[in-house]
Amino acid sequence: MNIGVDAAALGMSNAVTAYSDDVNSGYWNPAGLLKIEDSEVSLMHASYFANIAQYDYAAYAKKIDDQSAWGISLIRFGVDDILNTTQLIDNEGNIDYNRISLFSTADYGLTFSYARKMKFSGFQYGVNTKVIRRVIGEFANSWGFGFDMGFQYDKNNWHYGLMLRDITTTYNVWSIDEDKYQEISGAVVGQNQDLPESTEITLPKAQFGMARKFEIDYDYTLLTSFNINMQFARTNAILASEGLSIDPALGFEFGYTDIVFLRAGVGNFQNVEQIDGSKKVNFQPNIGLGFKYKGIQIDYALTDLGDQSAALYSNIFSVKVDLSVFK
């Protein structure tokens, strides 16, 4: 749930909290769902770890009336056809390749979103209810639940946004097949001797954003967006203390006649310890390209899909369709 969705947003280094205004707002800031015209759908696919893992996303959003909107989205991150070699050797010590089986491991995130205008001019808010499902073959599975809340405020061509993720903490409870666990508990001496923890807690996070879109000679636009991403724990972010870590991000989108878009962004600033013990600030640049025609928008981004990993850069494609143009 931390990776992100929509190639357009990823190309801007996720700095879209303040300006998210389409079906993908269900992920970035549900308050932005109010800005869709009628109804929209969005799809995204990306490969991860040299095509070992697949990351997929689908979303739908619809305007209820001038005051409210709703949306639903589903994320899947999975690795399929993993070789299960735990039974490769039979009870007599013989290797039997027929005892190899396949299994999949996957994480699912289902989000229900609702947005509504506030009584104060320019303000809107949105809430997410998240259902988390994690499956590791027949070995273990879990269910989790969480809530997000987002706000947006627009005034004088400036846009402001605040996204509060996992505001009550997201709580996952695991169910482990103890019979399957016993089959591997003694495979390596000193490892897997005790059952893993059966609960996981995701701590709250906050994102504050500012954005402004400039019109240049009618045909050209420039969107600039800035995010401050906060985690309430010590991380490798450039500004970190025991209770708070801050990681900035900056994104740009250059548009021509609302048809062609060039994007760039920089974020994920981290203090990385070097071999000699010194620390160096690393950052992640992203770029992207988009085309929009008659309600259909296709976007591409070249980015490190897993912000918090050492993975290589990934190619991400997404498509968004404004269903109102087909009515």
GROMACS .gro file of N, CA, C and O in nm, residues 165-244:
model
  320
  165ARG      N    1  -0.266   0.873   0.653
  165ARG     CA    2  -0.279   0.731   0.623
  165ARG      C    3  -0.277   0.647   0.751
  165ARG      O    4  -0.202   0.677   0.844
  166ASP      N    5  -0.360   0.542   0.751
  166ASP     CA    6  -0.362   0.448   0.864
  166ASP      C    7  -0.382   0.523   0.995
  166ASP      O    8  -0.308   0.503   1.092
  167ILE      N    9  -0.482   0.609   0.998
  167ILE     CA   10  -0.497   0.700   1.111
  167ILE      C   11  -0.523   0.629   1.243
  167ILE      O   12  -0.492   0.682   1.350
  168THR      N   13  -0.582   0.509   1.238
  168THR     CA   14  -0.604   0.434   1.361
  168THR      C   15  -0.505   0.318   1.373
  168THR      O   16  -0.524   0.229   1.456
  169THR      N   17  -0.397   0.324   1.292
  169THR     CA   18  -0.307   0.211   1.265
  169THR      C   19  -0.383   0.104   1.188
  169THR      O   20  -0.503   0.085   1.209
  170THR      N   21  -0.315   0.041   1.094
  170THR     CA   22  -0.376  -0.069   1.018
  170THR      C   23  -0.331  -0.199   1.082
  170THR      O   24  -0.211  -0.225   1.095
  171TYR      N   25  -0.426  -0.281   1.119
  171TYR     CA   26  -0.401  -0.398   1.201
  171TYR      C   27  -0.422  -0.524   1.118
  171TYR      O   28  -0.529  -0.544   1.060
  172ASN      N   29  -0.319  -0.607   1.105
  172ASN     CA   30  -0.326  -0.733   1.032
  172ASN      C   31  -0.313  -0.851   1.129
  172ASN      O   32  -0.222  -0.853   1.213
  173VAL      N   33  -0.403  -0.949   1.115
  173VAL     CA   34  -0.399  -1.069   1.199
  173VAL      C   35  -0.372  -1.190   1.109
  173VAL      O   36  -0.445  -1.215   1.014
  174TRP      N   37  -0.266  -1.264   1.141
  174TRP     CA   38  -0.223  -1.378   1.062
  174TRP      C   39  -0.280  -1.508   1.116
  174TRP      O   40  -0.291  -1.527   1.237
  175SER      N   41  -0.314  -1.597   1.023
  175SER     CA   42  -0.350  -1.735   1.056
  175SER      C   43  -0.246  -1.826   0.992
  175SER      O   44  -0.228  -1.824   0.869
  176ILE      N   45  -0.175  -1.901   1.074
  176ILE     CA   46  -0.063  -1.984   1.026
  176ILE      C   47  -0.101  -2.131   1.036
  176ILE      O   48  -0.150  -2.176   1.139
  177ASP      N   49  -0.082  -2.206   0.927
  177ASP     CA   50  -0.109  -2.350   0.927
  177ASP      C   51   0.003  -2.419   1.004
  177ASP      O   52   0.115  -2.434   0.955
  178GLU      N   53  -0.027  -2.461   1.125
  178GLU     CA   54   0.078  -2.516   1.211
  178GLU      C   55   0.131  -2.649   1.159
  178GLU      O   56   0.248  -2.683   1.180
  179ASP      N   57   0.048  -2.728   1.091
  179ASP     CA   58   0.096  -2.854   1.034
  179ASP      C   59   0.199  -2.827   0.925
  179ASP      O   60   0.303  -2.893   0.918
  180LYS      N   61   0.170  -2.729   0.837
  180LYS     CA   62   0.267  -2.693   0.734
  180LYS      C   63   0.394  -2.636   0.797
  180LYS      O   64   0.505  -2.662   0.749
  181TYR      N   65   0.377  -2.560   0.904
  181TYR     CA   66   0.492  -2.501   0.969
  181TYR      C   67   0.583  -2.608   1.030
  181TYR      O   68   0.705  -2.601   1.021
  182GLN      N   69   0.525  -2.711   1.089
  182GLN     CA   70   0.604  -2.816   1.151
  182GLN      C   71   0.688  -2.893   1.049
  182GLN      O   72   0.793  -2.947   1.081
  183GLU      N   73   0.640  -2.895   0.924
  183GLU     CA   74   0.715  -2.966   0.820
  183GLU      C   75   0.849  -2.900   0.790
  183GLU      O   76   0.941  -2.964   0.741
  184ILE      N   77   0.860  -2.768   0.819
  184ILE     CA   78   0.984  -2.697   0.786
  184ILE      C   79   1.055  -2.643   0.910
  184ILE      O   80   1.165  -2.587   0.899
  185SER      N   81   0.995  -2.660   1.027
  185SER     CA   82   1.052  -2.596   1.147
  185SER      C   83   1.190  -2.647   1.181
  185SER      O   84   1.270  -2.575   1.240
  186GLY      N   85   1.222  -2.770   1.144
  186GLY     CA   86   1.354  -2.824   1.176
  186GLY      C   87   1.445  -2.838   1.057
  186GLY      O   88   1.550  -2.904   1.065
  187ALA      N   89   1.408  -2.773   0.946
  187ALA     CA   90   1.488  -2.790   0.824
  187ALA      C   91   1.629  -2.734   0.839
  187ALA      O   92   1.725  -2.790   0.788
  188VAL      N   93   1.643  -2.622   0.910
  188VAL     CA   94   1.773  -2.560   0.933
  188VAL      C   95   1.790  -2.545   1.084
  188VAL      O   96   1.705  -2.487   1.151
  189VAL      N   97   1.899  -2.597   1.135
  189VAL     CA   98   1.923  -2.594   1.279
  189VAL      C   99   1.929  -2.449   1.328
  189VAL      O  100   1.998  -2.365   1.272
  190GLY      N  101   1.851  -2.421   1.433
  190GLY     CA  102   1.852  -2.287   1.491
  190GLY      C  103   1.762  -2.187   1.423
  190GLY      O  104   1.753  -2.072   1.466
  191GLN      N  105   1.692  -2.227   1.315
  191GLN     CA  106   1.602  -2.135   1.245
  191GLN      C  107   1.461  -2.192   1.242
  191GLN      O  108   1.440  -2.313   1.243
  192ASN      N  109   1.364  -2.103   1.237
  192ASN     CA  110   1.223  -2.142   1.229
  192ASN      C  111   1.181  -2.233   1.344
  192ASN      O  112   1.102  -2.326   1.327
  193GLN      N  113   1.235  -2.207   1.462
  193GLN     CA  114   1.200  -2.290   1.578
  193GLN      C  115   1.071  -2.247   1.644
  193GLN      O  116   1.004  -2.327   1.709
  194ASP      N  117   1.036  -2.120   1.631
  194ASP     CA  118   0.915  -2.068   1.694
  194ASP      C  119   0.822  -2.009   1.588
  194ASP      O  120   0.867  -1.956   1.486
  195LEU      N  121   0.694  -2.018   1.613
  195LEU     CA  122   0.597  -1.958   1.522
  195LEU      C  123   0.619  -1.807   1.512
  195LEU      O  124   0.649  -1.742   1.612
  196PRO      N  125   0.606  -1.751   1.393
  196PRO     CA  126   0.619  -1.605   1.379
  196PRO      C  127   0.508  -1.533   1.454
  196PRO      O  128   0.409  -1.592   1.494
  197GLU      N  129   0.526  -1.402   1.469
  197GLU     CA  130   0.422  -1.319   1.531
  197GLU      C  131   0.293  -1.329   1.448
  197GLU      O  132   0.297  -1.333   1.325
  198SER      N  133   0.181  -1.329   1.513
  198SER     CA  134   0.053  -1.344   1.443
  198SER      C  135  -0.015  -1.211   1.415
  198SER      O  136  -0.123  -1.208   1.355
  199THR      N  137   0.043  -1.099   1.458
  199THR     CA  138  -0.016  -0.967   1.432
  199THR      C  139   0.087  -0.872   1.374
  199THR      O  140   0.206  -0.882   1.404
  200GLU      N  141   0.039  -0.781   1.290
  200GLU     CA  142   0.122  -0.674   1.233
  200GLU      C  143   0.048  -0.542   1.249
  200GLU      O  144  -0.074  -0.536   1.230
  201ILE      N  145   0.120  -0.438   1.281
  201ILE     CA  146   0.060  -0.305   1.297
  201ILE      C  147   0.134  -0.207   1.206
  201ILE      O  148   0.257  -0.197   1.211
  202THR      N  149   0.059  -0.136   1.122
  202THR     CA  150   0.115  -0.032   1.037
  202THR      C  151   0.090   0.103   1.103
  202THR      O  152  -0.025   0.141   1.125
  203LEU      N  153   0.198   0.175   1.134
  203LEU     CA  154   0.186   0.303   1.204
  203LEU      C  155   0.133   0.412   1.112
  203LEU      O  156   0.149   0.406   0.989
  204PRO      N  157   0.070   0.514   1.167
  204PRO     CA  158   0.017   0.625   1.085
  204PRO      C  159   0.128   0.700   1.011
  204PRO      O  160   0.242   0.706   1.056
  205LYS      N  161   0.089   0.759   0.899
  205LYS     CA  162   0.178   0.844   0.819
  205LYS      C  163   0.098   0.965   0.774
  205LYS      O  164  -0.025   0.959   0.764
  206ALA      N  165   0.168   1.073   0.743
  206ALA     CA  166   0.101   1.196   0.697
  206ALA      C  167   0.176   1.254   0.577
  206ALA      O  168   0.298   1.243   0.569
  207GLN      N  169   0.100   1.313   0.484
  207GLN     CA  170   0.158   1.378   0.367
  207GLN      C  171   0.090   1.514   0.349
  207GLN      O  172  -0.033   1.523   0.340
  208PHE      N  173   0.172   1.617   0.344
  208PHE     CA  174   0.121   1.752   0.319
  208PHE      C  175   0.174   1.799   0.185
  208PHE      O  176   0.293   1.782   0.154
  209GLY      N  177   0.086   1.859   0.104
  209GLY     CA  178   0.128   1.901  -0.029
  209GLY      C  179   0.078   2.039  -0.066
  209GLY      O  180  -0.024   2.088  -0.015
  210MET      N  181   0.152   2.104  -0.157
  210MET     CA  182   0.115   2.231  -0.216
  210MET      C  183   0.137   2.221  -0.367
  210MET      O  184   0.231   2.155  -0.411
  211ALA      N  185   0.051   2.286  -0.445
  211ALA     CA  186   0.066   2.279  -0.591
  211ALA      C  187   0.007   2.403  -0.655
  211ALA      O  188  -0.083   2.469  -0.599
  212ARG      N  189   0.058   2.434  -0.772
  212ARG     CA  190   0.001   2.543  -0.852
  212ARG      C  191   0.021   2.511  -1.000
  212ARG      O  192   0.126   2.461  -1.041
  213LYS      N  193  -0.083   2.541  -1.078
  213LYS     CA  194  -0.077   2.519  -1.222
  213LYS      C  195  -0.075   2.653  -1.293
  213LYS      O  196  -0.162   2.737  -1.271
  214PHE      N  197   0.026   2.672  -1.378
  214PHE     CA  198   0.043   2.797  -1.450
  214PHE      C  199   0.000   2.780  -1.597
  214PHE      O  200   0.039   2.682  -1.662
  215GLU      N  201  -0.079   2.874  -1.647
  215GLU     CA  202  -0.117   2.877  -1.788
  215GLU      C  203  -0.017   2.963  -1.864
  215GLU      O  204   0.009   3.078  -1.827
  216ILE      N  205   0.040   2.909  -1.972
  216ILE     CA  206   0.143   2.978  -2.049
  216ILE      C  207   0.096   2.989  -2.195
  216ILE      O  208   0.090   2.888  -2.266
  217ASP      N  209   0.063   3.109  -2.237
  217ASP     CA  210   0.023   3.132  -2.377
  217ASP      C  211  -0.088   3.038  -2.423
  217ASP      O  212  -0.084   2.986  -2.535
  218TYR      N  213  -0.186   3.011  -2.340
  218TYR     CA  214  -0.306   2.935  -2.374
  218TYR      C  215  -0.278   2.787  -2.402
  218TYR      O  216  -0.348   2.700  -2.350
  219ASP      N  217  -0.181   2.756  -2.484
  219ASP     CA  218  -0.158   2.618  -2.523
  219ASP      C  219  -0.073   2.540  -2.423
  219ASP      O  220  -0.077   2.417  -2.422
  220TYR      N  221   0.003   2.608  -2.341
  220TYR     CA  222   0.099   2.540  -2.254
  220TYR      C  223   0.062   2.558  -2.107
  220TYR      O  224   0.012   2.663  -2.066
  221THR      N  225   0.088   2.456  -2.029
  221THR     CA  226   0.065   2.462  -1.885
  221THR      C  227   0.186   2.404  -1.813
  221THR      O  228   0.258   2.318  -1.867
  222LEU      N  229   0.207   2.449  -1.692
  222LEU     CA  230   0.313   2.394  -1.607
  222LEU      C  231   0.257   2.375  -1.467
  222LEU      O  232   0.216   2.470  -1.401
  223LEU      N  233   0.254   2.250  -1.425
  223LEU     CA  234   0.209   2.215  -1.290
  223LEU      C  235   0.331   2.189  -1.203
  223LEU      O  236   0.416   2.106  -1.238
  224THR      N  237   0.340   2.260  -1.093
  224THR     CA  238   0.448   2.235  -0.996
  224THR      C  239   0.383   2.188  -0.866
  224THR      O  240   0.283   2.244  -0.821
  225SER      N  241   0.442   2.086  -0.807
  225SER     CA  242   0.382   2.025  -0.688
  225SER      C  243   0.490   1.984  -0.591
  225SER      O  244   0.596   1.933  -0.631
  226PHE      N  245   0.463   2.007  -0.464
  226PHE     CA  246   0.561   1.978  -0.358
  226PHE      C  247   0.494   1.900  -0.246
  226PHE      O  248   0.381   1.930  -0.207
  227ASN      N  249   0.561   1.797  -0.199
  227ASN     CA  250   0.508   1.714  -0.091
  227ASN      C  251   0.607   1.707   0.025
  227ASN      O  252   0.729   1.703   0.003
  228ILE      N  253   0.554   1.703   0.145
  228ILE     CA  254   0.632   1.668   0.264
  228ILE      C  255   0.573   1.539   0.319
  228ILE      O  256   0.458   1.537   0.365
  229ASN      N  257   0.649   1.431   0.311
  229ASN     CA  258   0.603   1.300   0.356
  229ASN      C  259   0.657   1.273   0.495
  229ASN      O  260   0.778   1.277   0.517
  230MET      N  261   0.569   1.242   0.588
  230MET     CA  262   0.608   1.225   0.728
  230MET      C  263   0.571   1.086   0.778
  230MET      O  264   0.460   1.037   0.754
  231GLN      N  265   0.665   1.023   0.848
  231GLN     CA  266   0.641   0.898   0.918
  231GLN      C  267   0.673   0.920   1.065
  231GLN      O  268   0.773   0.984   1.099
  232PHE      N  269   0.591   0.863   1.150
  232PHE     CA  270   0.606   0.884   1.294
  232PHE      C  271   0.694   0.775   1.356
  232PHE      O  272   0.655   0.703   1.447
  233ALA      N  273   0.815   0.767   1.301
  233ALA     CA  274   0.917   0.673   1.348
  233ALA      C  275   1.049   0.716   1.286
  233ALA      O  276   1.051   0.793   1.189
  234ARG      N  277   1.159   0.669   1.338
  234ARG     CA  278   1.290   0.702   1.281
  234ARG      C  279   1.316   0.615   1.159
  234ARG      O  280   1.305   0.493   1.164
  235THR      N  281   1.348   0.681   1.048
  235THR     CA  282   1.385   0.611   0.925
  235THR      C  283   1.517   0.671   0.875
  235THR      O  284   1.583   0.748   0.945
  236ASN      N  285   1.553   0.640   0.751
  236ASN     CA  286   1.674   0.697   0.690
  236ASN      C  287   1.647   0.828   0.617
  236ASN      O  288   1.731   0.875   0.541
  237ALA      N  289   1.530   0.887   0.637
  237ALA     CA  290   1.497   1.014   0.572
  237ALA      C  291   1.596   1.122   0.612
  237ALA      O  292   1.660   1.115   0.718
  238ILE      N  293   1.610   1.226   0.528
  238ILE     CA  294   1.713   1.327   0.552
  238ILE      C  295   1.687   1.406   0.680
  238ILE      O  296   1.780   1.459   0.740
  239LEU      N  297   1.560   1.415   0.722
  239LEU     CA  298   1.527   1.478   0.849
  239LEU      C  299   1.459   1.373   0.936
  239LEU      O  300   1.346   1.330   0.906
  240ALA      N  301   1.527   1.328   1.040
  240ALA     CA  302   1.473   1.218   1.120
  240ALA      C  303   1.506   1.236   1.267
  240ALA      O  304   1.616   1.279   1.303
  241SER      N  305   1.408   1.204   1.350
  241SER     CA  306   1.425   1.200   1.494
  241SER      C  307   1.360   1.072   1.543
  241SER      O  308   1.309   0.992   1.465
  242GLU      N  309   1.356   1.053   1.674
  242GLU     CA  310   1.298   0.931   1.727
  242GLU      C  311   1.149   0.919   1.695
  242GLU      O  312   1.099   0.810   1.674
  243GLY      N  313   1.079   1.031   1.690
  243GLY     CA  314   0.935   1.024   1.670
  243GLY      C  315   0.885   1.073   1.536
  243GLY      O  316   0.766   1.062   1.508
  244LEU      N  317   0.973   1.128   1.451
  244LEU     CA  318   0.926   1.184   1.324
  244LEU      C  319   1.037   1.183   1.221
  244LEU      O  320   1.152   1.220   1.250
   0.00000   0.00000   0.00000
